[in-house]
């Protein structure tokens, strides 16, 4: 399925990344050599200006763009395009020194000193005033330059500010949302412990030194932080778009584990989705786990706009911020790039093009290391990646593969799971449940959208809701219609417990809990200690059960497996309920990967997948539909050893042009790209 180009001025797979020439202004020879090396590495685009504010406006109102003029012009002459950043990710000293309000206040109520980055107050009118000035000047000077293809708004938005300005804005947000304190007190259940609010001014955000027991407040605070961050981002977008509306905008997101902001909301004002992927490769005997985390995030990024996206940052080899800075072993970089493309990326961009000489990122790897040479393994691997992307452009640029499966990852649900008390404060394995449900789909190339509860489910055949404790308003209606019309729904333990305010649903079997669709109601949830197990036999095989065990009362569902021990021995664990033309399944306890693999193999029977074959452990299939509507299949081996599989038909190898059929064998980090 071909979509429009992400960057219409340069409709190509992008290869390049963050480039910080402001650090090298005193080294003209280095800057000149960088461009030669970039060309050698098949780099066609760089991101500029992300942290350049102090070099663009060294004093208030004094602007020095000349160095950037030269850099952009030299890149353009060499055929290298520019993703231009707004510099709000890090402020200059003079701004913080003169206007304290631009600095954040932390959860202990302490105003932070100057330092680090990504830590300005999103509400501060002063910050907004000064960022507007510099953004506007950048746009006026460069937005019509032929080299500039995309805006990179700020850098990795995140974090919270508890300053008086943010607190005031929070109170206004609540007044608009609730109208009256009576409604707020009810929806937050604030009569509890005498926390009833009698004046709006009494409301403070949840802070270490303050409120922490009103969970509806915690949820609304997180919603506010996303709203305020989005508002700040829009402020910047409006500024640059006012000058030239034709340059698309992106903001670089982070991985699925970074859920401080709700990307389903933050993505709305953006034209292009992009994210920074730093999987922790080589941490175990197989790279399957980091590959799953990367792939599910790729799928989430693709699902935000249902189109291809940009891999805005990844490391050519190692990061510098983990406990141990492990290299990507030879071949891993190429495989991880293929994986990104397989799940919908139209780029491979790096942090960073040239390694900085000093300060805290000097040991983060780069395309060009301190040696300044192309004679390195990393440089050669990067160069190979660049040629691969050139080959891939005509085949897949701007395409996706239509998803018939949806995995629900609602960020608000994760926020509230993190603050509630009970049933397991020692850890609810939310992401583990998500990944276990995803594994079979990932392995077999059943394209899966990763969506929130606000999604439209009507186009899917399968919707999985892992541990969706919080039901957003109206999701019950959508799911009921989905199953009624023939869809297959899968829910897991601790789903549908509270409404969007974190208020528990009342009653036994109620439509609010989806009891009619699921065919049961939950009496109680037992929590298991770490290491404690129950078990079940499903389809002739025994599986351990951990973490949570729900005690169910079936109304119309059939039990497919029952608990083998404890006082709920013999009571249902896996259930199936026929509802309308569809079916709703429930897994009432923490179940292992092997169970979900077998279970999903059965219920996805007949759904489109990359190819019809048995896929060995550690191998993942994925596909994109090319411009002619044909499948381009990516076979990827993360097993760290040889793996073989039998092709279900004859394919053409995209890279060699050869016809391939029968058995193929992939070495460690091996892959094949096959055209149907
Ligand atoms: C993030 C940032 C970059 C850089 C890298 C290092 O993704 O956006 O500026 O610090 O991390 O991995
Ligand atoms: Zn603030």
PDB file of C-alpha atoms in Angstrom, residues 41-325:
ATOM      1  CA  UNK A  41      29.002   6.406   3.702  1.00  0.00           C
ATOM      2  CA  UNK A  42      25.980   6.984   1.406  1.00  0.00           C
ATOM      3  CA  UNK A  43      24.609   9.562   3.810  1.00  0.00           C
ATOM      4  CA  UNK A  44      21.899  11.630   2.190  1.00  0.00           C
ATOM      5  CA  UNK A  45      20.606  13.688   5.085  1.00  0.00           C
ATOM      6  CA  UNK A  46      21.570  15.092   8.512  1.00  0.00           C
ATOM      7  CA  UNK A  47      19.696  16.595  11.450  1.00  0.00           C
ATOM      8  CA  UNK A  48      21.078  20.001  12.357  1.00  0.00           C
ATOM      9  CA  UNK A  49      20.714  22.530  15.116  1.00  0.00           C
ATOM     10  CA  UNK A  50      19.181  20.299  17.795  1.00  0.00           C
ATOM     11  CA  UNK A  51      21.382  21.786  20.512  1.00  0.00           C
ATOM     12  CA  UNK A  52      22.598  24.953  18.784  1.00  0.00           C
ATOM     13  CA  UNK A  53      20.686  27.694  20.571  1.00  0.00           C
ATOM     14  CA  UNK A  54      23.754  29.113  22.357  1.00  0.00           C
ATOM     15  CA  UNK A  55      25.625  29.228  19.033  1.00  0.00           C
ATOM     16  CA  UNK A  56      22.741  30.807  17.157  1.00  0.00           C
ATOM     17  CA  UNK A  57      21.880  33.402  19.801  1.00  0.00           C
ATOM     18  CA  UNK A  58      24.936  33.772  22.045  1.00  0.00           C
ATOM     19  CA  UNK A  59      23.405  36.800  23.764  1.00  0.00           C
ATOM     20  CA  UNK A  60      19.809  37.892  24.016  1.00  0.00           C
ATOM     21  CA  UNK A  61      18.833  39.363  20.655  1.00  0.00           C
ATOM     22  CA  UNK A  62      22.244  38.818  19.033  1.00  0.00           C
ATOM     23  CA  UNK A  63      22.019  36.273  16.251  1.00  0.00           C
ATOM     24  CA  UNK A  64      24.905  34.441  14.560  1.00  0.00           C
ATOM     25  CA  UNK A  65      23.582  32.340  11.714  1.00  0.00           C
ATOM     26  CA  UNK A  66      26.564  32.651   9.402  1.00  0.00           C
ATOM     27  CA  UNK A  67      28.225  29.393  10.465  1.00  0.00           C
ATOM     28  CA  UNK A  68      24.954  27.528   9.919  1.00  0.00           C
ATOM     29  CA  UNK A  69      24.497  29.201   6.505  1.00  0.00           C
ATOM     30  CA  UNK A  70      27.859  27.738   5.483  1.00  0.00           C
ATOM     31  CA  UNK A  71      27.166  24.285   6.886  1.00  0.00           C
ATOM     32  CA  UNK A  72      23.804  24.028   5.125  1.00  0.00           C
ATOM     33  CA  UNK A  73      25.181  25.349   1.863  1.00  0.00           C
ATOM     34  CA  UNK A  74      28.146  22.971   1.921  1.00  0.00           C
ATOM     35  CA  UNK A  75      25.902  20.015   2.675  1.00  0.00           C
ATOM     36  CA  UNK A  76      23.528  21.016  -0.105  1.00  0.00           C
ATOM     37  CA  UNK A  77      26.381  21.317  -2.585  1.00  0.00           C
ATOM     38  CA  UNK A  78      27.344  17.763  -1.635  1.00  0.00           C
ATOM     39  CA  UNK A  79      23.789  16.532  -2.199  1.00  0.00           C
ATOM     40  CA  UNK A  80      23.042  16.072   1.500  1.00  0.00           C
ATOM     41  CA  UNK A  81      19.617  17.160   2.758  1.00  0.00           C
ATOM     42  CA  UNK A  82      18.847  18.746   6.110  1.00  0.00           C
ATOM     43  CA  UNK A  83      16.348  17.969   8.835  1.00  0.00           C
ATOM     44  CA  UNK A  84      16.377  21.263  10.717  1.00  0.00           C
ATOM     45  CA  UNK A  85      15.739  21.289  14.447  1.00  0.00           C
ATOM     46  CA  UNK A  86      14.236  23.917  16.663  1.00  0.00           C
ATOM     47  CA  UNK A  87      16.657  24.332  19.559  1.00  0.00           C
ATOM     48  CA  UNK A  88      14.248  24.196  22.506  1.00  0.00           C
ATOM     49  CA  UNK A  89      15.729  20.947  23.863  1.00  0.00           C
ATOM     50  CA  UNK A  90      18.527  22.895  25.594  1.00  0.00           C
ATOM     51  CA  UNK A  91      18.571  26.554  26.509  1.00  0.00           C
ATOM     52  CA  UNK A  92      21.502  28.966  26.590  1.00  0.00           C
ATOM     53  CA  UNK A  93      22.922  30.131  29.923  1.00  0.00           C
ATOM     54  CA  UNK A  94      21.866  33.753  29.472  1.00  0.00           C
ATOM     55  CA  UNK A  95      18.191  32.791  29.287  1.00  0.00           C
ATOM     56  CA  UNK A  96      18.198  30.774  32.513  1.00  0.00           C
ATOM     57  CA  UNK A  97      20.342  33.326  34.309  1.00  0.00           C
ATOM     58  CA  UNK A  98      18.026  36.182  33.487  1.00  0.00           C
ATOM     59  CA  UNK A  99      14.692  34.349  33.780  1.00  0.00           C
ATOM     60  CA  UNK A 100      14.572  31.717  36.491  1.00  0.00           C
ATOM     61  CA  UNK A 101      11.048  30.646  35.513  1.00  0.00           C
ATOM     62  CA  UNK A 102      12.343  28.745  32.464  1.00  0.00           C
ATOM     63  CA  UNK A 103      13.934  26.191  34.824  1.00  0.00           C
ATOM     64  CA  UNK A 104      11.817  23.358  36.129  1.00  0.00           C
ATOM     65  CA  UNK A 105      10.687  22.768  39.684  1.00  0.00           C
ATOM     66  CA  UNK A 106      10.985  19.110  40.714  1.00  0.00           C
ATOM     67  CA  UNK A 107       8.613  16.858  42.642  1.00  0.00           C
ATOM     68  CA  UNK A 108      10.169  18.033  45.925  1.00  0.00           C
ATOM     69  CA  UNK A 109       9.284  21.610  45.061  1.00  0.00           C
ATOM     70  CA  UNK A 110      12.910  22.548  44.368  1.00  0.00           C
ATOM     71  CA  UNK A 111      13.777  24.865  41.464  1.00  0.00           C
ATOM     72  CA  UNK A 112      16.487  23.198  39.381  1.00  0.00           C
ATOM     73  CA  UNK A 113      19.730  24.938  38.533  1.00  0.00           C
ATOM     74  CA  UNK A 114      21.039  25.303  34.987  1.00  0.00           C
ATOM     75  CA  UNK A 115      22.351  22.018  33.601  1.00  0.00           C
ATOM     76  CA  UNK A 116      21.546  19.005  31.477  1.00  0.00           C
ATOM     77  CA  UNK A 117      18.800  19.410  28.845  1.00  0.00           C
ATOM     78  CA  UNK A 118      15.178  18.546  28.062  1.00  0.00           C
ATOM     79  CA  UNK A 119      14.208  20.280  31.281  1.00  0.00           C
ATOM     80  CA  UNK A 120      12.565  23.602  30.573  1.00  0.00           C
ATOM     81  CA  UNK A 121       9.145  24.563  31.907  1.00  0.00           C
ATOM     82  CA  UNK A 122       6.545  23.994  29.179  1.00  0.00           C
ATOM     83  CA  UNK A 123       4.220  26.599  30.611  1.00  0.00           C
ATOM     84  CA  UNK A 124       6.656  29.498  31.066  1.00  0.00           C
ATOM     85  CA  UNK A 125       5.553  32.450  28.891  1.00  0.00           C
ATOM     86  CA  UNK A 126       9.174  33.634  28.874  1.00  0.00           C
ATOM     87  CA  UNK A 127      10.445  30.354  27.446  1.00  0.00           C
ATOM     88  CA  UNK A 128       7.692  30.429  24.854  1.00  0.00           C
ATOM     89  CA  UNK A 129       8.503  34.018  23.953  1.00  0.00           C
ATOM     90  CA  UNK A 130      12.204  33.350  23.402  1.00  0.00           C
ATOM     91  CA  UNK A 131      11.775  30.053  21.598  1.00  0.00           C
ATOM     92  CA  UNK A 132       9.309  31.717  19.254  1.00  0.00           C
ATOM     93  CA  UNK A 133      11.866  34.372  18.356  1.00  0.00           C
ATOM     94  CA  UNK A 134      14.635  31.919  17.488  1.00  0.00           C
ATOM     95  CA  UNK A 135      12.268  29.450  15.740  1.00  0.00           C
ATOM     96  CA  UNK A 136      10.861  32.237  13.601  1.00  0.00           C
ATOM     97  CA  UNK A 137      14.305  33.454  12.623  1.00  0.00           C
ATOM     98  CA  UNK A 138      15.381  29.928  11.732  1.00  0.00           C
ATOM     99  CA  UNK A 139      12.264  29.425   9.644  1.00  0.00           C
ATOM    100  CA  UNK A 140      12.629  32.744   7.846  1.00  0.00           C
ATOM    101  CA  UNK A 141      16.227  32.018   7.018  1.00  0.00           C
ATOM    102  CA  UNK A 142      16.075  28.331   6.093  1.00  0.00           C
ATOM    103  CA  UNK A 143      12.544  26.990   5.568  1.00  0.00           C
ATOM    104  CA  UNK A 144      12.717  27.740   1.848  1.00  0.00           C
ATOM    105  CA  UNK A 145      16.246  26.475   1.398  1.00  0.00           C
ATOM    106  CA  UNK A 146      16.170  23.576  -1.085  1.00  0.00           C
ATOM    107  CA  UNK A 147      18.157  21.383   1.311  1.00  0.00           C
ATOM    108  CA  UNK A 148      15.653  21.594   4.173  1.00  0.00           C
ATOM    109  CA  UNK A 149      13.152  18.721   3.985  1.00  0.00           C
ATOM    110  CA  UNK A 150      11.719  18.378   7.503  1.00  0.00           C
ATOM    111  CA  UNK A 151      11.429  20.154  10.868  1.00  0.00           C
ATOM    112  CA  UNK A 152      12.693  18.320  13.929  1.00  0.00           C
ATOM    113  CA  UNK A 153      10.756  19.993  16.743  1.00  0.00           C
ATOM    114  CA  UNK A 154      12.855  20.137  19.909  1.00  0.00           C
ATOM    115  CA  UNK A 155      14.327  16.841  21.097  1.00  0.00           C
ATOM    116  CA  UNK A 156      12.804  13.922  22.967  1.00  0.00           C
ATOM    117  CA  UNK A 157      10.047  15.758  24.811  1.00  0.00           C
ATOM    118  CA  UNK A 158       9.571  14.427  28.327  1.00  0.00           C
ATOM    119  CA  UNK A 159       9.436  15.104  32.040  1.00  0.00           C
ATOM    120  CA  UNK A 160       7.299  17.183  34.385  1.00  0.00           C
ATOM    121  CA  UNK A 161       7.482  20.593  36.004  1.00  0.00           C
ATOM    122  CA  UNK A 162       5.829  21.446  39.323  1.00  0.00           C
ATOM    123  CA  UNK A 163       6.383  25.204  39.289  1.00  0.00           C
ATOM    124  CA  UNK A 164       3.625  27.667  40.252  1.00  0.00           C
ATOM    125  CA  UNK A 165       2.913  28.401  36.578  1.00  0.00           C
ATOM    126  CA  UNK A 166       2.395  24.720  35.777  1.00  0.00           C
ATOM    127  CA  UNK A 167       0.267  24.232  38.910  1.00  0.00           C
ATOM    128  CA  UNK A 168      -1.979  27.135  37.895  1.00  0.00           C
ATOM    129  CA  UNK A 169      -2.355  25.750  34.403  1.00  0.00           C
ATOM    130  CA  UNK A 170      -3.220  22.368  35.929  1.00  0.00           C
ATOM    131  CA  UNK A 171      -5.997  23.914  38.003  1.00  0.00           C
ATOM    132  CA  UNK A 172      -7.418  25.623  34.922  1.00  0.00           C
ATOM    133  CA  UNK A 173      -7.301  22.297  33.070  1.00  0.00           C
ATOM    134  CA  UNK A 174      -9.273  20.690  35.914  1.00  0.00           C
ATOM    135  CA  UNK A 175     -11.827  23.486  36.068  1.00  0.00           C
ATOM    136  CA  UNK A 176     -12.484  23.042  32.363  1.00  0.00           C
ATOM    137  CA  UNK A 177     -12.700  19.291  32.732  1.00  0.00           C
ATOM    138  CA  UNK A 178     -14.914  19.033  35.840  1.00  0.00           C
ATOM    139  CA  UNK A 179     -16.777  22.342  36.038  1.00  0.00           C
ATOM    140  CA  UNK A 180     -17.565  21.953  39.743  1.00  0.00           C
ATOM    141  CA  UNK A 181     -15.639  20.776  42.775  1.00  0.00           C
ATOM    142  CA  UNK A 182     -18.543  18.437  43.613  1.00  0.00           C
ATOM    143  CA  UNK A 183     -17.946  16.578  40.386  1.00  0.00           C
ATOM    144  CA  UNK A 184     -14.186  16.539  40.912  1.00  0.00           C
ATOM    145  CA  UNK A 185     -14.548  15.307  44.509  1.00  0.00           C
ATOM    146  CA  UNK A 186     -16.816  12.523  43.319  1.00  0.00           C
ATOM    147  CA  UNK A 187     -14.737  11.442  40.345  1.00  0.00           C
ATOM    148  CA  UNK A 188     -11.517  11.514  42.344  1.00  0.00           C
ATOM    149  CA  UNK A 189     -13.227   9.848  45.323  1.00  0.00           C
ATOM    150  CA  UNK A 190     -11.757  12.690  47.360  1.00  0.00           C
ATOM    151  CA  UNK A 191     -14.039  12.301  50.390  1.00  0.00           C
ATOM    152  CA  UNK A 192     -11.645   9.473  51.233  1.00  0.00           C
ATOM    153  CA  UNK A 193      -9.370  10.299  54.227  1.00  0.00           C
ATOM    154  CA  UNK A 194     -10.960  13.746  54.399  1.00  0.00           C
ATOM    155  CA  UNK A 195      -9.213  14.938  51.260  1.00  0.00           C
ATOM    156  CA  UNK A 196     -12.344  16.749  50.012  1.00  0.00           C
ATOM    157  CA  UNK A 197     -11.477  19.909  48.093  1.00  0.00           C
ATOM    158  CA  UNK A 198     -13.444  23.001  49.022  1.00  0.00           C
ATOM    159  CA  UNK A 199     -11.491  25.480  46.912  1.00  0.00           C
ATOM    160  CA  UNK A 200      -9.720  25.060  43.567  1.00  0.00           C
ATOM    161  CA  UNK A 201      -6.604  26.640  45.012  1.00  0.00           C
ATOM    162  CA  UNK A 202      -6.196  23.631  47.326  1.00  0.00           C
ATOM    163  CA  UNK A 203      -5.378  21.399  44.396  1.00  0.00           C
ATOM    164  CA  UNK A 204      -1.707  20.536  43.968  1.00  0.00           C
ATOM    165  CA  UNK A 205      -0.164  18.002  41.630  1.00  0.00           C
ATOM    166  CA  UNK A 206       0.839  14.621  43.038  1.00  0.00           C
ATOM    167  CA  UNK A 207       4.287  15.295  44.541  1.00  0.00           C
ATOM    168  CA  UNK A 208       6.751  13.506  46.793  1.00  0.00           C
ATOM    169  CA  UNK A 209       6.161  16.148  49.423  1.00  0.00           C
ATOM    170  CA  UNK A 210       2.384  16.203  48.985  1.00  0.00           C
ATOM    171  CA  UNK A 211      -0.603  14.260  47.689  1.00  0.00           C
ATOM    172  CA  UNK A 212      -0.184  10.660  46.573  1.00  0.00           C
ATOM    173  CA  UNK A 213      -3.314   8.870  47.693  1.00  0.00           C
ATOM    174  CA  UNK A 214      -5.873  10.302  45.259  1.00  0.00           C
ATOM    175  CA  UNK A 215      -5.240   8.204  42.172  1.00  0.00           C
ATOM    176  CA  UNK A 216      -7.702  10.064  39.964  1.00  0.00           C
ATOM    177  CA  UNK A 217      -5.537  13.132  40.621  1.00  0.00           C
ATOM    178  CA  UNK A 218      -2.386  11.249  39.573  1.00  0.00           C
ATOM    179  CA  UNK A 219      -4.070  10.227  36.341  1.00  0.00           C
ATOM    180  CA  UNK A 220      -5.305  13.726  35.556  1.00  0.00           C
ATOM    181  CA  UNK A 221      -1.873  15.186  36.288  1.00  0.00           C
ATOM    182  CA  UNK A 222      -0.294  12.863  33.727  1.00  0.00           C
ATOM    183  CA  UNK A 223      -2.996  13.819  31.232  1.00  0.00           C
ATOM    184  CA  UNK A 224      -2.258  17.460  31.922  1.00  0.00           C
ATOM    185  CA  UNK A 225       1.497  16.980  31.401  1.00  0.00           C
ATOM    186  CA  UNK A 226       0.830  15.443  27.982  1.00  0.00           C
ATOM    187  CA  UNK A 227      -1.591  18.238  27.150  1.00  0.00           C
ATOM    188  CA  UNK A 228       0.832  20.946  28.223  1.00  0.00           C
ATOM    189  CA  UNK A 229       3.762  19.360  26.369  1.00  0.00           C
ATOM    190  CA  UNK A 230       1.612  19.029  23.257  1.00  0.00           C
ATOM    191  CA  UNK A 231       0.601  22.648  23.633  1.00  0.00           C
ATOM    192  CA  UNK A 232       4.235  23.726  23.844  1.00  0.00           C
ATOM    193  CA  UNK A 233       5.113  21.595  20.818  1.00  0.00           C
ATOM    194  CA  UNK A 234       2.206  23.126  18.896  1.00  0.00           C
ATOM    195  CA  UNK A 235       3.496  26.563  19.806  1.00  0.00           C
ATOM    196  CA  UNK A 236       6.732  25.697  18.012  1.00  0.00           C
ATOM    197  CA  UNK A 237       4.967  24.006  15.096  1.00  0.00           C
ATOM    198  CA  UNK A 238       2.705  27.025  14.571  1.00  0.00           C
ATOM    199  CA  UNK A 239       5.767  29.272  14.532  1.00  0.00           C
ATOM    200  CA  UNK A 240       7.627  27.406  11.809  1.00  0.00           C
ATOM    201  CA  UNK A 241       4.521  26.550   9.774  1.00  0.00           C
ATOM    202  CA  UNK A 242       3.497  30.203   9.689  1.00  0.00           C
ATOM    203  CA  UNK A 243       6.626  30.873   7.637  1.00  0.00           C
ATOM    204  CA  UNK A 244       6.443  27.885   5.297  1.00  0.00           C
ATOM    205  CA  UNK A 245       3.555  25.447   5.763  1.00  0.00           C
ATOM    206  CA  UNK A 246       4.985  23.015   3.215  1.00  0.00           C
ATOM    207  CA  UNK A 247       7.805  21.647   5.317  1.00  0.00           C
ATOM    208  CA  UNK A 248       6.462  18.728   7.362  1.00  0.00           C
ATOM    209  CA  UNK A 249       7.136  18.497  11.099  1.00  0.00           C
ATOM    210  CA  UNK A 250       8.230  15.656  13.304  1.00  0.00           C
ATOM    211  CA  UNK A 251       9.319  15.240  16.943  1.00  0.00           C
ATOM    212  CA  UNK A 252      11.514  12.330  17.952  1.00  0.00           C
ATOM    213  CA  UNK A 253       9.772   9.931  20.332  1.00  0.00           C
ATOM    214  CA  UNK A 254      11.326   7.295  22.563  1.00  0.00           C
ATOM    215  CA  UNK A 255      10.600   3.614  23.045  1.00  0.00           C
ATOM    216  CA  UNK A 256       7.486   1.915  24.361  1.00  0.00           C
ATOM    217  CA  UNK A 257       8.914   1.760  27.908  1.00  0.00           C
ATOM    218  CA  UNK A 258       9.080   5.547  28.011  1.00  0.00           C
ATOM    219  CA  UNK A 259       5.459   6.280  28.699  1.00  0.00           C
ATOM    220  CA  UNK A 260       5.642   9.551  30.660  1.00  0.00           C
ATOM    221  CA  UNK A 261       3.888  11.175  27.741  1.00  0.00           C
ATOM    222  CA  UNK A 262       0.960   9.767  25.854  1.00  0.00           C
ATOM    223  CA  UNK A 263       2.317   9.541  22.307  1.00  0.00           C
ATOM    224  CA  UNK A 264      -1.171   8.772  20.994  1.00  0.00           C
ATOM    225  CA  UNK A 265      -2.017  12.380  21.901  1.00  0.00           C
ATOM    226  CA  UNK A 266       1.373  14.038  21.327  1.00  0.00           C
ATOM    227  CA  UNK A 267       1.493  12.652  17.786  1.00  0.00           C
ATOM    228  CA  UNK A 268      -1.673  14.433  16.653  1.00  0.00           C
ATOM    229  CA  UNK A 269      -0.143  17.787  15.555  1.00  0.00           C
ATOM    230  CA  UNK A 270       2.787  16.074  13.808  1.00  0.00           C
ATOM    231  CA  UNK A 271       2.974  15.276  10.101  1.00  0.00           C
ATOM    232  CA  UNK A 272       5.604  12.583  10.434  1.00  0.00           C
ATOM    233  CA  UNK A 273       6.267  10.138  13.269  1.00  0.00           C
ATOM    234  CA  UNK A 274       9.840   9.432  14.212  1.00  0.00           C
ATOM    235  CA  UNK A 275      11.564   7.712  17.100  1.00  0.00           C
ATOM    236  CA  UNK A 276      14.934   6.935  18.635  1.00  0.00           C
ATOM    237  CA  UNK A 277      15.666   3.216  18.963  1.00  0.00           C
ATOM    238  CA  UNK A 278      18.380   1.938  21.273  1.00  0.00           C
ATOM    239  CA  UNK A 279      17.637  -1.758  21.835  1.00  0.00           C
ATOM    240  CA  UNK A 280      19.854  -3.473  24.363  1.00  0.00           C
ATOM    241  CA  UNK A 281      21.372  -6.031  21.986  1.00  0.00           C
ATOM    242  CA  UNK A 282      23.455  -9.016  23.060  1.00  0.00           C
ATOM    243  CA  UNK A 283      22.201  -9.002  26.605  1.00  0.00           C
ATOM    244  CA  UNK A 284      21.276 -12.692  26.597  1.00  0.00           C
ATOM    245  CA  UNK A 285      21.958 -15.832  24.602  1.00  0.00           C
ATOM    246  CA  UNK A 286      19.460 -14.708  21.963  1.00  0.00           C
ATOM    247  CA  UNK A 287      18.543 -11.280  20.645  1.00  0.00           C
ATOM    248  CA  UNK A 288      14.868 -12.156  20.438  1.00  0.00           C
ATOM    249  CA  UNK A 289      13.842 -10.093  23.441  1.00  0.00           C
ATOM    250  CA  UNK A 290      15.421  -6.763  22.386  1.00  0.00           C
ATOM    251  CA  UNK A 291      14.128  -7.423  18.875  1.00  0.00           C
ATOM    252  CA  UNK A 292      10.607  -7.793  20.232  1.00  0.00           C
ATOM    253  CA  UNK A 293      10.865  -4.565  22.213  1.00  0.00           C
ATOM    254  CA  UNK A 294      12.187  -2.714  19.142  1.00  0.00           C
ATOM    255  CA  UNK A 295       9.618  -4.269  16.795  1.00  0.00           C
ATOM    256  CA  UNK A 296       6.610  -3.579  18.996  1.00  0.00           C
ATOM    257  CA  UNK A 297       7.738   0.053  19.268  1.00  0.00           C
ATOM    258  CA  UNK A 298       8.178   0.248  15.485  1.00  0.00           C
ATOM    259  CA  UNK A 299       4.638  -1.118  15.160  1.00  0.00           C
ATOM    260  CA  UNK A 300       3.343   1.425  17.654  1.00  0.00           C
ATOM    261  CA  UNK A 301       5.025   4.278  15.751  1.00  0.00           C
ATOM    262  CA  UNK A 302       3.570   3.028  12.466  1.00  0.00           C
ATOM    263  CA  UNK A 303       0.128   2.755  14.073  1.00  0.00           C
ATOM    264  CA  UNK A 304       0.137   6.376  15.295  1.00  0.00           C
ATOM    265  CA  UNK A 305      -0.589   7.612  11.771  1.00  0.00           C
ATOM    266  CA  UNK A 306      -1.091   4.270  10.024  1.00  0.00           C
ATOM    267  CA  UNK A 307       1.757   5.043   7.694  1.00  0.00           C
ATOM    268  CA  UNK A 308       5.506   4.604   7.485  1.00  0.00           C
ATOM    269  CA  UNK A 309       7.702   6.497   9.953  1.00  0.00           C
ATOM    270  CA  UNK A 310      11.314   7.550  10.443  1.00  0.00           C
ATOM    271  CA  UNK A 311      13.910   5.876  12.581  1.00  0.00           C
ATOM    272  CA  UNK A 312      15.314   9.210  13.744  1.00  0.00           C
ATOM    273  CA  UNK A 313      18.138   7.910  15.907  1.00  0.00           C
ATOM    274  CA  UNK A 314      19.916   4.641  16.453  1.00  0.00           C
ATOM    275  CA  UNK A 315      23.502   3.999  17.318  1.00  0.00           C
ATOM    276  CA  UNK A 316      25.977   2.780  14.734  1.00  0.00           C
ATOM    277  CA  UNK A 317      27.402   0.566  17.482  1.00  0.00           C
ATOM    278  CA  UNK A 318      27.223   1.445  21.176  1.00  0.00           C
ATOM    279  CA  UNK A 319      25.511   3.911  23.482  1.00  0.00           C
ATOM    280  CA  UNK A 320      27.339   5.502  26.418  1.00  0.00           C
ATOM    281  CA  UNK A 321      24.522   5.768  28.936  1.00  0.00           C
ATOM    282  CA  UNK A 322      23.890   2.142  29.908  1.00  0.00           C
ATOM    283  CA  UNK A 323      25.663   0.380  32.750  1.00  0.00           C
ATOM    284  CA  UNK A 324      27.793  -1.417  30.178  1.00  0.00           C
ATOM    285  CA  UNK A 325      28.407   0.003  26.689  1.00  0.00           C
TER     286      UNK A 325
END
